[in-house]
Amino acid sequence: MGNTLKYLALAGIALLTCASGARAQMGKEDAAPKAAPAPAPVHDLSGIWNMRATPAQRKYIGSTYTAEEPAQTPWAKAKYDAAKPSNGPRSNPLTVTDDPVLKLCFPPGTPRIYLQPFPLQIVQTPKEIIMIFEYDHTVRYIFTDGREHPADVTPTYMGHSIGKWDGDTLVVDTVGFNEKTWLDRDGHQHSDQLHVVERFHRTNMDAMTIDITMEDPKALTKPWVTQLNFQLRPTWDIQELACTDNVDFINFEK
Amino acid sequence: MKITRTTTIALLAGVLLFAGAAFAHHGTANYDTAKMINVKGVVTDFQFVNPHVQIVMDVKDDNGKVKSWSGELTSPNRLSRLGWSKNSIKAGDIITIGGYPTKSGSPEIWIQKVTLASGDDLATGGGN
């Protein structure tokens, strides 16, 4: 019995060695051998997170949420057709684009902020969950103190967010948008009637998924649904990234 | 097609290697992502700035004529997480950059690979 256990242990070590060797060949970011991640802490999303697109998502996640086009109303489709994005398959030079984020440094909006390819930090207080995005220091406050949306909510870029825990999932409801932003980096449109529901689920210590549903009776004929995956980056810090620097860069690209 | 000593074009291979990175970078319309070129020269300026890090270098053609090339990388934030700093490259360094040429043929490149005079590569983490 003792020998059997010893052989099993040796086989296990051999397997782990092979597995870490395979990972080392996949590139620097995957080089460190990892133990099984610890379980997710209870009702705690805090930490620095970076999007980790699935292989299928990598084809489009730089500009939009799904491989399929969303179901757009004629109003939204006309505005989308006229838009000149600088990302994705319809990419225009920076001197030509009318992307409000690149051209005017507008905050990207919710949920487009996730498509900006930079990490975010989640900080929790008893009153709220604060999301600090590296991209242009964009901040979202998700109120978790039981309040509802104000009846006369002021339209904003990022919207008004309230969150409630449903078991181990944080459900965030966001309304109160202005119409100055695009839904994504590909130029899809929304109105001030946009309603975003996000379900944050920390699957273990190191991984989180956000299921997102976008509804907008003026822009979408049916909800646009996606799931984004995030990886905890405990060794990273949030750095400065000022959109105003884009102005110099547009001149550089001329 | 004439292939010079300092400029080599690897068709299609670049598409397969870097297709995943192509769509996160803004302003991609200027570049021909179906081609990869390599350019070797002497760095004249290195700007570790947002939104895209820039390298400017003097490149000699086969006739010994010097032309200024400029190249852009991803953001300093992303590069710093790959080990870069504002001192990773300095004026006077001889480097080789590989990446996508412009569609117009202007001397600009969307950098996917940087090789130092020592032969070591600096990780660029793709193009976004």
mmCIF file of C-alpha atoms in Angstrom:
data_model
loop_
_atom_site.group_PDB
_atom_site.id
_atom_site.type_symbol
_atom_site.label_atom_id
_atom_site.label_comp_id
_atom_site.label_asym_id
_atom_site.label_seq_id
_atom_site.Cartn_x
_atom_site.Cartn_y
_atom_site.Cartn_z
ATOM 1 C CA MET A 1 0.000 0.000 0.000
ATOM 2 C CA GLY A 2 2.845 2.355 0.964
ATOM 3 C CA ASN A 3 4.582 1.629 -2.371
ATOM 4 C CA THR A 4 1.391 2.230 -4.348
ATOM 5 C CA LEU A 5 1.029 5.638 -2.748
ATOM 6 C CA LYS A 6 4.662 6.432 -3.502
ATOM 7 C CA TYR A 7 4.212 5.506 -7.194
ATOM 8 C CA LEU A 8 1.030 7.546 -7.410
ATOM 9 C CA ALA A 9 2.840 10.533 -5.927
ATOM 10 C CA LEU A 10 5.727 10.123 -8.391
ATOM 11 C CA ALA A 11 3.295 9.865 -11.298
ATOM 12 C CA GLY A 12 1.568 13.003 -10.055
ATOM 13 C CA ILE A 13 4.852 14.918 -9.889
ATOM 14 C CA ALA A 14 5.745 13.715 -13.394
ATOM 15 C CA LEU A 15 2.389 14.909 -14.716
ATOM 16 C CA LEU A 16 2.744 18.299 -13.038
ATOM 17 C CA THR A 17 6.272 18.672 -14.443
ATOM 18 C CA CYS A 18 5.030 17.915 -17.961
ATOM 19 C CA ALA A 19 2.133 20.312 -17.561
ATOM 20 C CA SER A 20 4.317 23.193 -16.385
ATOM 21 C CA GLY A 21 6.770 22.506 -19.214
ATOM 22 C CA ALA A 22 3.962 22.773 -21.726
ATOM 23 C CA ARG A 23 2.812 26.030 -20.188
ATOM 24 C CA ALA A 24 6.325 27.470 -20.303
ATOM 25 C CA GLN A 25 6.331 27.059 -24.066
ATOM 26 C CA MET A 26 3.116 29.021 -24.418
ATOM 27 C CA GLY A 27 4.762 32.323 -23.603
ATOM 28 C CA LYS A 28 6.026 34.498 -20.835
ATOM 29 C CA GLU A 29 2.666 35.309 -19.274
ATOM 30 C CA ASP A 30 1.846 31.647 -18.808
ATOM 31 C CA ALA A 31 5.331 30.581 -17.771
ATOM 32 C CA ALA A 32 4.868 30.358 -14.005
ATOM 33 C CA PRO A 33 3.566 26.972 -12.854
ATOM 34 C CA LYS A 34 0.326 27.558 -11.029
ATOM 35 C CA ALA A 35 -1.264 25.642 -8.195
ATOM 36 C CA ALA A 36 -5.021 25.141 -8.311
ATOM 37 C CA PRO A 37 -6.606 28.518 -7.546
ATOM 38 C CA ALA A 38 -8.054 29.070 -4.102
ATOM 39 C CA PRO A 39 -11.845 29.249 -3.800
ATOM 40 C CA ALA A 40 -13.508 32.617 -4.323
ATOM 41 C CA PRO A 41 -13.883 34.731 -1.185
ATOM 42 C CA VAL A 42 -17.488 35.402 -0.158
ATOM 43 C CA HIS A 43 -19.077 38.549 -1.597
ATOM 44 C CA ASP A 44 -15.670 39.998 -2.420
ATOM 45 C CA LEU A 45 -14.645 41.042 -5.944
ATOM 46 C CA SER A 46 -11.775 43.276 -4.863
ATOM 47 C CA GLY A 47 -8.495 43.203 -6.737
ATOM 48 C CA ILE A 48 -6.969 44.152 -10.073
ATOM 49 C CA TRP A 49 -8.549 42.357 -13.015
ATOM 50 C CA ASN A 50 -7.649 42.094 -16.673
ATOM 51 C CA MET A 51 -9.841 40.752 -19.420
ATOM 52 C CA ARG A 52 -8.901 37.306 -20.651
ATOM 53 C CA ALA A 53 -10.673 36.735 -23.945
ATOM 54 C CA THR A 54 -11.505 33.210 -25.054
ATOM 55 C CA PRO A 55 -9.779 32.086 -28.291
ATOM 56 C CA ALA A 56 -13.071 32.601 -30.160
ATOM 57 C CA GLN A 57 -13.492 36.091 -28.677
ATOM 58 C CA ARG A 58 -10.010 37.234 -29.713
ATOM 59 C CA LYS A 59 -11.241 37.703 -33.287
ATOM 60 C CA TYR A 60 -13.645 40.479 -32.296
ATOM 61 C CA ILE A 61 -13.213 41.502 -28.655
ATOM 62 C CA GLY A 62 -10.912 44.368 -29.634
ATOM 63 C CA SER A 63 -13.949 46.145 -31.028
ATOM 64 C CA THR A 64 -17.205 44.438 -30.031
ATOM 65 C CA TYR A 65 -18.930 41.825 -27.826
ATOM 66 C CA THR A 66 -20.102 39.036 -30.107
ATOM 67 C CA ALA A 67 -19.253 37.513 -33.479
ATOM 68 C CA GLU A 68 -22.879 38.092 -34.538
ATOM 69 C CA GLU A 69 -24.235 41.561 -35.220
ATOM 70 C CA PRO A 70 -26.695 42.858 -32.610
ATOM 71 C CA ALA A 71 -30.336 43.237 -33.659
ATOM 72 C CA GLN A 72 -30.513 46.960 -34.382
ATOM 73 C CA THR A 73 -33.495 49.208 -34.986
ATOM 74 C CA PRO A 74 -33.428 51.265 -38.221
ATOM 75 C CA TRP A 75 -32.583 54.352 -36.098
ATOM 76 C CA ALA A 76 -29.520 52.642 -34.609
ATOM 77 C CA LYS A 77 -28.493 50.949 -37.878
ATOM 78 C CA ALA A 78 -28.424 54.269 -39.741
ATOM 79 C CA LYS A 79 -26.247 55.818 -37.052
ATOM 80 C CA TYR A 80 -23.997 52.721 -37.014
ATOM 81 C CA ASP A 81 -23.570 52.832 -40.798
ATOM 82 C CA ALA A 82 -22.572 56.488 -40.600
ATOM 83 C CA ALA A 83 -20.103 55.969 -37.733
ATOM 84 C CA LYS A 84 -16.381 55.949 -38.557
ATOM 85 C CA PRO A 85 -14.732 53.712 -35.945
ATOM 86 C CA SER A 86 -10.974 53.374 -35.570
ATOM 87 C CA ASN A 87 -11.088 49.784 -34.287
ATOM 88 C CA GLY A 88 -12.310 46.541 -35.776
ATOM 89 C CA PRO A 89 -13.117 45.576 -39.364
ATOM 90 C CA ARG A 90 -14.407 49.052 -40.290
ATOM 91 C CA SER A 91 -11.271 50.776 -38.969
ATOM 92 C CA ASN A 92 -10.496 54.323 -40.128
ATOM 93 C CA PRO A 93 -7.299 56.327 -39.589
ATOM 94 C CA LEU A 94 -7.227 58.427 -36.422
ATOM 95 C CA THR A 95 -7.438 61.561 -38.557
ATOM 96 C CA VAL A 96 -10.779 60.347 -39.963
ATOM 97 C CA THR A 97 -12.493 58.545 -37.069
ATOM 98 C CA ASP A 98 -15.447 60.134 -35.257
ATOM 99 C CA ASP A 99 -15.204 57.728 -32.314
ATOM 100 C CA PRO A 100 -16.209 59.969 -29.379
ATOM 101 C CA VAL A 101 -13.644 58.258 -27.129
ATOM 102 C CA LEU A 102 -10.691 58.797 -29.451
ATOM 103 C CA LYS A 103 -11.737 62.080 -31.002
ATOM 104 C CA LEU A 104 -13.214 63.862 -27.990
ATOM 105 C CA CYS A 105 -11.862 61.909 -25.003
ATOM 106 C CA PHE A 106 -15.413 61.190 -23.816
ATOM 107 C CA PRO A 107 -15.643 58.492 -21.142
ATOM 108 C CA PRO A 108 -16.287 55.218 -23.018
ATOM 109 C CA GLY A 109 -19.607 54.438 -21.297
ATOM 110 C CA THR A 110 -20.922 51.196 -19.836
ATOM 111 C CA PRO A 111 -20.180 48.473 -20.871
ATOM 112 C CA ARG A 112 -17.806 49.732 -23.588
ATOM 113 C CA ILE A 113 -15.214 50.592 -20.929
ATOM 114 C CA TYR A 114 -14.461 46.832 -20.689
ATOM 115 C CA LEU A 115 -13.348 46.802 -24.348
ATOM 116 C CA GLN A 116 -10.596 49.361 -23.716
ATOM 117 C CA PRO A 117 -7.615 46.970 -23.443
ATOM 118 C CA PHE A 118 -6.478 47.914 -19.934
ATOM 119 C CA PRO A 119 -7.027 46.480 -16.442
ATOM 120 C CA LEU A 120 -9.460 47.653 -13.784
ATOM 121 C CA GLN A 121 -9.423 47.642 -10.014
ATOM 122 C CA ILE A 122 -12.410 46.795 -7.826
ATOM 123 C CA VAL A 123 -12.560 48.333 -4.341
ATOM 124 C CA GLN A 124 -15.409 47.533 -1.947
ATOM 125 C CA THR A 125 -16.753 49.668 0.872
ATOM 126 C CA PRO A 126 -19.836 48.973 3.000
ATOM 127 C CA LYS A 127 -21.752 51.469 0.844
ATOM 128 C CA GLU A 128 -20.558 50.780 -2.676
ATOM 129 C CA ILE A 129 -18.337 48.883 -5.055
ATOM 130 C CA ILE A 130 -15.906 51.186 -6.841
ATOM 131 C CA MET A 131 -14.498 50.222 -10.231
ATOM 132 C CA ILE A 132 -11.349 52.123 -11.159
ATOM 133 C CA PHE A 133 -10.419 51.605 -14.796
ATOM 134 C CA GLU A 134 -6.881 52.255 -15.991
ATOM 135 C CA TYR A 135 -8.254 53.759 -19.193
ATOM 136 C CA ASP A 136 -8.326 57.521 -18.567
ATOM 137 C CA HIS A 137 -8.994 57.035 -14.819
ATOM 138 C CA THR A 138 -12.614 56.198 -15.547
ATOM 139 C CA VAL A 139 -14.576 55.377 -12.374
ATOM 140 C CA ARG A 140 -17.876 53.628 -11.753
ATOM 141 C CA TYR A 141 -19.706 53.631 -8.430
ATOM 142 C CA ILE A 142 -22.057 50.701 -7.881
ATOM 143 C CA PHE A 143 -24.207 51.466 -4.866
ATOM 144 C CA THR A 144 -24.821 48.384 -2.724
ATOM 145 C CA ASP A 145 -26.509 50.080 0.244
ATOM 146 C CA GLY A 146 -30.022 49.130 -0.842
ATOM 147 C CA ARG A 147 -30.953 52.350 -2.638
ATOM 148 C CA GLU A 148 -32.873 52.373 -5.927
ATOM 149 C CA HIS A 149 -32.176 54.463 -9.030
ATOM 150 C CA PRO A 150 -33.297 58.067 -8.558
ATOM 151 C CA ALA A 151 -36.618 58.755 -10.314
ATOM 152 C CA ASP A 152 -35.102 61.791 -12.004
ATOM 153 C CA VAL A 153 -31.678 60.284 -12.714
ATOM 154 C CA THR A 154 -29.226 62.652 -14.385
ATOM 155 C CA PRO A 155 -27.987 61.259 -17.714
ATOM 156 C CA THR A 156 -24.258 60.447 -17.562
ATOM 157 C CA TYR A 157 -21.625 58.644 -19.656
ATOM 158 C CA MET A 158 -21.224 55.691 -17.295
ATOM 159 C CA GLY A 159 -24.823 55.588 -16.011
ATOM 160 C CA HIS A 160 -26.248 55.132 -12.513
ATOM 161 C CA SER A 161 -25.502 51.694 -11.034
ATOM 162 C CA ILE A 162 -27.014 49.789 -8.132
ATOM 163 C CA GLY A 163 -25.919 46.310 -7.082
ATOM 164 C CA LYS A 164 -27.428 43.463 -5.078
ATOM 165 C CA TRP A 165 -25.979 40.078 -4.194
ATOM 166 C CA ASP A 166 -27.944 37.121 -5.546
ATOM 167 C CA GLY A 167 -26.250 34.197 -3.798
ATOM 168 C CA ASP A 168 -22.607 34.431 -4.853
ATOM 169 C CA THR A 169 -23.384 36.665 -7.846
ATOM 170 C CA LEU A 170 -23.421 40.458 -7.780
ATOM 171 C CA VAL A 171 -26.243 41.722 -10.000
ATOM 172 C CA VAL A 172 -25.677 45.293 -11.169
ATOM 173 C CA ASP A 173 -28.409 47.332 -12.813
ATOM 174 C CA THR A 174 -27.407 50.475 -14.709
ATOM 175 C CA VAL A 175 -29.619 53.172 -16.287
ATOM 176 C CA GLY A 176 -29.417 56.931 -16.795
ATOM 177 C CA PHE A 177 -27.157 57.220 -19.811
ATOM 178 C CA ASN A 178 -26.580 60.179 -22.077
ATOM 179 C CA GLU A 179 -26.391 59.563 -25.844
ATOM 180 C CA LYS A 180 -22.810 60.766 -26.299
ATOM 181 C CA THR A 181 -21.193 57.331 -26.310
ATOM 182 C CA TRP A 182 -21.128 54.226 -28.500
ATOM 183 C CA LEU A 183 -21.992 50.751 -27.233
ATOM 184 C CA ASP A 184 -18.646 49.398 -28.418
ATOM 185 C CA ARG A 185 -15.500 50.350 -30.355
ATOM 186 C CA ASP A 186 -17.108 49.293 -33.646
ATOM 187 C CA GLY A 187 -19.691 52.093 -33.641
ATOM 188 C CA HIS A 188 -22.841 50.282 -32.474
ATOM 189 C CA GLN A 189 -25.291 52.762 -31.009
ATOM 190 C CA HIS A 190 -27.487 53.190 -27.956
ATOM 191 C CA SER A 191 -30.017 55.733 -26.763
ATOM 192 C CA ASP A 192 -30.738 57.296 -23.385
ATOM 193 C CA GLN A 193 -33.050 54.339 -22.795
ATOM 194 C CA LEU A 194 -30.111 51.919 -22.550
ATOM 195 C CA HIS A 195 -30.459 49.491 -19.643
ATOM 196 C CA VAL A 196 -27.467 47.327 -18.748
ATOM 197 C CA VAL A 197 -27.595 44.352 -16.387
ATOM 198 C CA GLU A 198 -24.290 42.782 -15.334
ATOM 199 C CA ARG A 199 -23.894 39.588 -13.325
ATOM 200 C CA PHE A 200 -20.460 39.415 -11.673
ATOM 201 C CA HIS A 201 -19.450 35.933 -10.625
ATOM 202 C CA ARG A 202 -16.063 35.191 -9.089
ATOM 203 C CA THR A 203 -15.598 31.554 -10.034
ATOM 204 C CA ASN A 204 -12.470 31.177 -7.901
ATOM 205 C CA MET A 205 -9.858 33.428 -6.289
ATOM 206 C CA ASP A 206 -8.265 34.247 -9.664
ATOM 207 C CA ALA A 207 -11.177 34.293 -12.135
ATOM 208 C CA MET A 208 -14.349 36.299 -12.636
ATOM 209 C CA THR A 209 -17.012 36.307 -15.304
ATOM 210 C CA ILE A 210 -19.335 39.187 -16.118
ATOM 211 C CA ASP A 211 -22.535 38.263 -17.947
ATOM 212 C CA ILE A 212 -23.830 41.395 -19.643
ATOM 213 C CA THR A 213 -27.278 42.083 -21.078
ATOM 214 C CA MET A 214 -27.868 45.320 -22.981
ATOM 215 C CA GLU A 215 -31.479 46.384 -23.632
ATOM 216 C CA ASP A 216 -32.532 49.520 -25.453
ATOM 217 C CA PRO A 217 -36.018 49.824 -26.986
ATOM 218 C CA LYS A 218 -34.862 52.663 -29.262
ATOM 219 C CA ALA A 219 -31.634 50.985 -30.519
ATOM 220 C CA LEU A 220 -31.946 47.199 -30.120
ATOM 221 C CA THR A 221 -34.841 45.004 -31.231
ATOM 222 C CA LYS A 222 -33.740 42.288 -28.818
ATOM 223 C CA PRO A 223 -31.293 42.174 -25.905
ATOM 224 C CA TRP A 224 -27.589 41.983 -26.761
ATOM 225 C CA VAL A 225 -25.951 39.406 -24.499
ATOM 226 C CA THR A 226 -22.317 38.552 -23.885
ATOM 227 C CA GLN A 227 -20.001 37.049 -21.279
ATOM 228 C CA LEU A 228 -16.585 38.514 -20.504
ATOM 229 C CA ASN A 229 -13.862 36.684 -18.578
ATOM 230 C CA PHE A 230 -11.407 38.363 -16.248
ATOM 231 C CA GLN A 231 -8.211 37.178 -14.593
ATOM 232 C CA LEU A 232 -6.936 38.464 -11.221
ATOM 233 C CA ARG A 233 -3.563 40.215 -11.589
ATOM 234 C CA PRO A 234 -2.276 40.426 -7.985
ATOM 235 C CA THR A 235 1.165 41.737 -8.998
ATOM 236 C CA TRP A 236 -0.116 44.578 -11.213
ATOM 237 C CA ASP A 237 -0.782 48.194 -10.297
ATOM 238 C CA ILE A 238 -3.182 50.540 -12.032
ATOM 239 C CA GLN A 239 -1.103 53.047 -13.983
ATOM 240 C CA GLU A 240 -1.777 56.455 -15.480
ATOM 241 C CA LEU A 241 -3.274 56.616 -18.949
ATOM 242 C CA ALA A 242 -4.489 60.035 -20.035
ATOM 243 C CA CYS A 243 -6.699 60.254 -23.108
ATOM 244 C CA THR A 244 -5.471 63.756 -23.792
ATOM 245 C CA ASP A 245 -2.217 62.180 -25.033
ATOM 246 C CA ASN A 246 -4.175 60.897 -28.033
ATOM 247 C CA VAL A 247 -4.148 64.394 -29.495
ATOM 248 C CA ASP A 248 -0.361 64.289 -29.867
ATOM 249 C CA PHE A 249 -0.608 60.845 -31.373
ATOM 250 C CA ILE A 250 -3.110 61.854 -34.030
ATOM 251 C CA ASN A 251 -0.525 64.426 -35.107
ATOM 252 C CA PHE A 252 2.180 61.727 -35.105
ATOM 253 C CA GLU A 253 0.113 59.489 -37.373
ATOM 254 C CA LYS A 254 -0.612 62.245 -39.891
ATOM 255 C CA MET B 1 9.745 42.585 -56.369
ATOM 256 C CA LYS B 2 13.129 43.813 -55.248
ATOM 257 C CA ILE B 3 14.098 42.708 -51.782
ATOM 258 C CA THR B 4 16.731 44.887 -50.174
ATOM 259 C CA ARG B 5 19.239 43.852 -47.543
ATOM 260 C CA THR B 6 17.596 45.847 -44.818
ATOM 261 C CA THR B 7 13.987 45.293 -45.721
ATOM 262 C CA THR B 8 12.502 41.863 -46.073
ATOM 263 C CA ILE B 9 8.867 41.108 -46.517
ATOM 264 C CA ALA B 10 7.306 37.952 -45.175
ATOM 265 C CA LEU B 11 3.881 37.690 -46.731
ATOM 266 C CA LEU B 12 1.003 35.860 -45.066
ATOM 267 C CA ALA B 13 3.057 34.433 -42.204
ATOM 268 C CA GLY B 14 2.462 37.695 -40.422
ATOM 269 C CA VAL B 15 -1.279 37.385 -40.831
ATOM 270 C CA LEU B 16 -1.332 33.995 -39.174
ATOM 271 C CA LEU B 17 0.997 35.009 -36.361
ATOM 272 C CA PHE B 18 -0.528 38.316 -35.448
ATOM 273 C CA ALA B 19 -4.152 38.229 -36.581
ATOM 274 C CA GLY B 20 -5.306 38.066 -32.974
ATOM 275 C CA ALA B 21 -3.629 41.320 -32.114
ATOM 276 C CA ALA B 22 -4.697 43.274 -35.151
ATOM 277 C CA PHE B 23 -8.141 44.323 -34.053
ATOM 278 C CA ALA B 24 -7.484 45.851 -30.669
ATOM 279 C CA HIS B 25 -5.141 48.534 -31.958
ATOM 280 C CA HIS B 26 -6.736 51.767 -33.097
ATOM 281 C CA GLY B 27 -5.845 53.391 -36.370
ATOM 282 C CA THR B 28 -5.206 50.011 -38.006
ATOM 283 C CA ALA B 29 -6.604 51.296 -41.291
ATOM 284 C CA ASN B 30 -3.255 52.861 -42.141
ATOM 285 C CA TYR B 31 -1.461 49.513 -42.105
ATOM 286 C CA ASP B 32 -1.318 46.504 -44.379
ATOM 287 C CA THR B 33 -1.666 43.646 -41.901
ATOM 288 C CA ALA B 34 -1.246 41.090 -44.700
ATOM 289 C CA LYS B 35 2.469 41.916 -44.857
ATOM 290 C CA MET B 36 5.355 41.833 -42.427
ATOM 291 C CA ILE B 37 8.541 43.794 -42.961
ATOM 292 C CA ASN B 38 11.788 44.024 -41.017
ATOM 293 C CA VAL B 39 13.734 47.264 -40.821
ATOM 294 C CA LYS B 40 17.191 47.647 -39.273
ATOM 295 C CA GLY B 41 18.612 51.024 -38.313
ATOM 296 C CA VAL B 42 19.945 53.440 -35.731
ATOM 297 C CA VAL B 43 17.468 54.807 -33.201
ATOM 298 C CA THR B 44 17.160 58.597 -33.283
ATOM 299 C CA ASP B 45 14.222 58.952 -30.882
ATOM 300 C CA PHE B 46 12.325 56.714 -28.433
ATOM 301 C CA GLN B 47 9.100 58.095 -26.954
ATOM 302 C CA PHE B 48 7.660 56.007 -24.106
ATOM 303 C CA VAL B 49 4.276 57.765 -24.239
ATOM 304 C CA ASN B 50 0.555 57.122 -24.444
ATOM 305 C CA PRO B 51 -1.339 55.962 -26.277
ATOM 306 C CA HIS B 52 1.329 54.190 -28.358
ATOM 307 C CA VAL B 53 5.065 54.017 -27.774
ATOM 308 C CA GLN B 54 7.029 55.386 -30.734
ATOM 309 C CA ILE B 55 10.460 54.603 -32.162
ATOM 310 C CA VAL B 56 12.125 56.742 -34.831
ATOM 311 C CA MET B 57 15.220 55.444 -36.574
ATOM 312 C CA ASP B 58 17.580 56.155 -39.462
ATOM 313 C CA VAL B 59 17.645 53.333 -41.995
ATOM 314 C CA LYS B 60 20.167 53.030 -44.813
ATOM 315 C CA ASP B 61 18.991 51.602 -48.109
ATOM 316 C CA ASP B 62 21.174 49.590 -50.512
ATOM 317 C CA ASN B 63 22.551 52.772 -52.023
ATOM 318 C CA GLY B 64 23.625 54.088 -48.653
ATOM 319 C CA LYS B 65 20.905 56.708 -48.603
ATOM 320 C CA VAL B 66 19.490 57.340 -45.108
ATOM 321 C CA LYS B 67 15.760 57.593 -44.574
ATOM 322 C CA SER B 68 13.929 58.229 -41.286
ATOM 323 C CA TRP B 69 11.442 55.503 -40.321
ATOM 324 C CA SER B 70 8.951 55.737 -37.494
ATOM 325 C CA GLY B 71 7.221 52.904 -35.750
ATOM 326 C CA GLU B 72 4.491 52.549 -33.165
ATOM 327 C CA LEU B 73 3.962 49.929 -30.494
ATOM 328 C CA THR B 74 1.246 49.354 -27.911
ATOM 329 C CA SER B 75 0.822 51.548 -24.801
ATOM 330 C CA PRO B 76 3.621 52.133 -22.263
ATOM 331 C CA ASN B 77 1.317 50.647 -19.616
ATOM 332 C CA ARG B 78 1.153 47.312 -21.407
ATOM 333 C CA LEU B 79 4.844 47.345 -22.317
ATOM 334 C CA SER B 80 5.908 48.146 -18.745
ATOM 335 C CA ARG B 81 4.087 44.992 -17.620
ATOM 336 C CA LEU B 82 6.252 43.108 -20.122
ATOM 337 C CA GLY B 83 9.400 44.570 -18.564
ATOM 338 C CA TRP B 84 9.933 47.704 -20.666
ATOM 339 C CA SER B 85 10.847 51.136 -19.323
ATOM 340 C CA LYS B 86 11.587 54.533 -20.834
ATOM 341 C CA ASN B 87 15.234 53.385 -20.925
ATOM 342 C CA SER B 88 14.667 50.122 -22.818
ATOM 343 C CA ILE B 89 15.853 51.763 -26.035
ATOM 344 C CA LYS B 90 17.886 54.919 -26.479
ATOM 345 C CA ALA B 91 19.107 57.094 -29.337
ATOM 346 C CA GLY B 92 22.132 55.503 -30.982
ATOM 347 C CA ASP B 93 20.990 51.911 -30.401
ATOM 348 C CA ILE B 94 21.046 49.675 -33.453
ATOM 349 C CA ILE B 95 17.824 47.675 -33.550
ATOM 350 C CA THR B 96 15.672 45.700 -35.940
ATOM 351 C CA ILE B 97 11.937 46.221 -35.899
ATOM 352 C CA GLY B 98 9.447 43.886 -37.538
ATOM 353 C CA GLY B 99 5.842 44.691 -38.233
ATOM 354 C CA TYR B 100 3.167 45.855 -40.624
ATOM 355 C CA PRO B 101 4.008 48.471 -43.296
ATOM 356 C CA THR B 102 1.658 51.295 -44.210
ATOM 357 C CA LYS B 103 -0.654 50.817 -47.170
ATOM 358 C CA SER B 104 0.669 54.051 -48.658
ATOM 359 C CA GLY B 105 4.282 52.855 -48.573
ATOM 360 C CA SER B 106 5.335 55.697 -46.253
ATOM 361 C CA PRO B 107 8.271 54.843 -43.945
ATOM 362 C CA GLU B 108 6.136 53.872 -40.979
ATOM 363 C CA ILE B 109 5.581 50.534 -39.320
ATOM 364 C CA TRP B 110 3.202 49.045 -36.750
ATOM 365 C CA ILE B 111 5.790 47.211 -34.691
ATOM 366 C CA GLN B 112 5.218 43.576 -33.702
ATOM 367 C CA LYS B 113 8.810 42.623 -32.922
ATOM 368 C CA VAL B 114 11.886 44.435 -31.611
ATOM 369 C CA THR B 115 15.340 42.833 -31.763
ATOM 370 C CA LEU B 116 18.252 44.543 -30.027
ATOM 371 C CA ALA B 117 21.855 44.594 -31.322
ATOM 372 C CA SER B 118 22.584 41.797 -28.818
ATOM 373 C CA GLY B 119 20.142 39.586 -30.682
ATOM 374 C CA ASP B 120 17.683 39.592 -27.782
ATOM 375 C CA ASP B 121 14.039 40.275 -28.527
ATOM 376 C CA LEU B 122 11.955 42.663 -26.441
ATOM 377 C CA ALA B 123 8.479 41.201 -25.858
ATOM 378 C CA THR B 124 5.814 43.358 -27.471
ATOM 379 C CA GLY B 125 2.776 41.350 -26.352
ATOM 380 C CA GLY B 126 1.106 41.611 -29.739
ATOM 381 C CA GLY B 127 0.023 44.807 -31.308
ATOM 382 C CA ASN B 128 -2.837 46.190 -29.251
#
